[in-house]
Amino acid sequence: MNFDLETSRKILKIVGILTIIGAVLSVITGVLLLAGGGYASANLPEAQTDPDTMTGIGTMFAGGIFIIIAGIFSLVSGIISVKASKQNKYGKIAWIFAIIGAVLAVLRGFSSVSSNPGLSSIAGALLNIALNVMIFFAANTIKTAYEAEKQ
C-alpha cells in the first residue's frame, strides 16, 4: 500500500484528529472509573465487608488506570500524526508510534474477540488494525519524503 505525499498528509491529519478525540474520551472514561471506584469503596458499607465487591472495585481502579494510560498514548500519537501531516520531520516519530499502535491494536483485538466473540468485536478489532496500518503507511511516506529532503 503506497500513498502519495498529499494523501498521506490527509490520512495523518484526519486519523490524528479522530485519535485525539478518542483519546480525550478514553481519559475521561478512565477518570470516571477511578472516581466511581473511589466513591464506591468509601461510601458503600458492602465494600468494606464483601470480598466480591472489593474485587470489583479493584478491577474498576485497574481498568481506569489502564484506560487513562492508553488514552494518553493515543493522545500523544494523535498529536504526532497531526504534526507529521504538517511537517515532514515528525514522520519518523509518527511511524514509530504507528508500529507500536498497530501491535497494541492486534493485542487489543485478540483480547476483545476472545472475551466477546461477537461480530461487533471482530469488526471493531479489524477497523482498529486497519486504521493503524493506514497510519503506518502514511507515516512511512512522510518519513521517506523527509529523508529525501535531507539528502
Tab-separated table of C-alpha atoms in Angstrom, residues 1-117:
chain	number	residue	atom	x	y	z
A	1	MET	CA	0.000	0.000	0.000
A	2	ASN	CA	1.648	3.193	-1.170
A	3	PHE	CA	0.194	6.646	-0.740
A	4	ASP	CA	1.402	9.831	-2.362
A	5	LEU	CA	2.577	12.638	-0.104
A	6	GLU	CA	-0.663	14.658	-0.177
A	7	THR	CA	-2.823	11.607	0.539
A	8	SER	CA	-0.502	10.638	3.395
A	9	ARG	CA	-0.827	14.104	4.891
A	10	LYS	CA	-4.631	13.944	4.702
A	11	ILE	CA	-4.728	10.483	6.259
A	12	LEU	CA	-2.461	11.513	9.126
A	13	LYS	CA	-4.447	14.683	9.752
A	14	ILE	CA	-7.893	13.051	9.715
A	15	VAL	CA	-6.930	9.944	11.656
A	16	GLY	CA	-4.833	12.036	14.042
A	17	ILE	CA	-7.782	14.271	14.879
A	18	LEU	CA	-10.050	11.253	15.346
A	19	THR	CA	-7.409	9.669	17.571
A	20	ILE	CA	-7.185	12.810	19.698
A	21	ILE	CA	-10.967	12.861	20.153
A	22	GLY	CA	-10.996	9.175	21.098
A	23	ALA	CA	-8.068	9.697	23.463
A	24	VAL	CA	-9.808	12.509	25.314
A	25	LEU	CA	-12.908	10.323	25.703
A	26	SER	CA	-10.718	7.463	26.962
A	27	VAL	CA	-9.045	9.641	29.576
A	28	ILE	CA	-12.442	10.931	30.739
A	29	THR	CA	-13.747	7.343	30.963
A	30	GLY	CA	-10.697	6.273	32.955
A	31	VAL	CA	-11.071	9.161	35.371
A	32	LEU	CA	-14.763	8.338	35.827
A	33	LEU	CA	-13.886	4.706	36.573
A	34	LEU	CA	-11.347	5.819	39.168
A	35	ALA	CA	-13.792	8.282	40.702
A	36	GLY	CA	-16.596	5.719	40.728
A	37	GLY	CA	-14.389	3.100	42.352
A	38	GLY	CA	-13.213	5.603	44.941
A	39	TYR	CA	-16.780	6.667	45.697
A	40	ALA	CA	-17.968	3.076	45.952
A	41	SER	CA	-15.134	1.982	48.228
A	42	ALA	CA	-15.570	4.982	50.526
A	43	ASN	CA	-19.363	5.152	50.740
A	44	LEU	CA	-20.771	1.668	50.342
A	45	PRO	CA	-20.896	-0.455	53.513
A	46	GLU	CA	-20.840	-3.573	51.327
A	47	ALA	CA	-17.465	-2.521	50.001
A	48	GLN	CA	-15.866	-2.997	53.426
A	49	THR	CA	-17.427	-6.401	54.095
A	50	ASP	CA	-17.937	-8.165	50.770
A	51	PRO	CA	-14.772	-9.514	49.103
A	52	ASP	CA	-16.518	-9.740	45.718
A	53	THR	CA	-17.386	-6.052	45.878
A	54	MET	CA	-13.792	-5.223	46.783
A	55	THR	CA	-12.616	-7.277	43.805
A	56	GLY	CA	-14.973	-5.328	41.549
A	57	ILE	CA	-13.735	-2.027	42.932
A	58	GLY	CA	-10.129	-3.127	42.399
A	59	THR	CA	-10.970	-4.092	38.834
A	60	MET	CA	-12.525	-0.656	38.277
A	61	PHE	CA	-9.359	1.019	39.560
A	62	ALA	CA	-7.078	-1.156	37.423
A	63	GLY	CA	-9.286	-0.662	34.367
A	64	GLY	CA	-9.415	3.077	34.944
A	65	ILE	CA	-5.640	3.334	35.199
A	66	PHE	CA	-5.157	1.190	32.080
A	67	ILE	CA	-7.677	3.267	30.114
A	68	ILE	CA	-6.003	6.515	31.187
A	69	ILE	CA	-2.553	5.241	30.144
A	70	ALA	CA	-3.902	4.016	26.790
A	71	GLY	CA	-5.692	7.339	26.334
A	72	ILE	CA	-2.518	9.306	26.982
A	73	PHE	CA	-0.612	7.132	24.481
A	74	SER	CA	-3.381	7.711	21.919
A	75	LEU	CA	-3.372	11.445	22.623
A	76	VAL	CA	0.372	11.706	22.011
A	77	SER	CA	0.060	9.510	18.920
A	78	GLY	CA	-2.741	11.683	17.540
A	79	ILE	CA	-0.815	14.895	18.179
A	80	ILE	CA	2.280	13.466	16.485
A	81	SER	CA	0.168	12.355	13.499
A	82	VAL	CA	-1.298	15.839	13.091
A	83	LYS	CA	2.180	17.391	13.386
A	84	ALA	CA	3.531	14.933	10.803
A	85	SER	CA	0.724	15.945	8.449
A	86	LYS	CA	2.128	19.493	8.526
A	87	GLN	CA	5.881	18.948	8.905
A	88	ASN	CA	7.819	16.041	7.428
A	89	LYS	CA	10.309	15.985	10.286
A	90	TYR	CA	7.699	14.324	12.530
A	91	GLY	CA	7.215	11.467	10.049
A	92	LYS	CA	9.659	9.097	11.732
A	93	ILE	CA	8.122	9.634	15.176
A	94	ALA	CA	4.640	9.088	13.723
A	95	TRP	CA	5.943	5.957	12.008
A	96	ILE	CA	7.299	4.599	15.329
A	97	PHE	CA	4.013	5.373	17.093
A	98	ALA	CA	2.167	3.672	14.224
A	99	ILE	CA	4.185	0.483	14.709
A	100	ILE	CA	3.504	0.482	18.442
A	101	GLY	CA	-0.159	1.340	17.810
A	102	ALA	CA	-0.548	-1.485	15.295
A	103	VAL	CA	0.945	-4.026	17.709
A	104	LEU	CA	-1.311	-2.773	20.506
A	105	ALA	CA	-4.326	-2.854	18.151
A	106	VAL	CA	-3.639	-6.511	17.357
A	107	LEU	CA	-3.269	-7.355	21.064
A	108	ARG	CA	-6.444	-5.428	21.945
A	109	GLY	CA	-8.228	-7.135	19.063
A	110	PHE	CA	-7.304	-10.606	20.302
A	111	SER	CA	-8.326	-9.662	23.834
A	112	SER	CA	-11.616	-8.156	22.706
A	113	VAL	CA	-12.551	-11.033	20.423
A	114	SER	CA	-11.572	-13.676	22.982
A	115	SER	CA	-13.675	-12.068	25.726
A	116	ASN	CA	-16.631	-11.265	23.439
A	117	PRO	CA	-16.530	-13.253	20.181
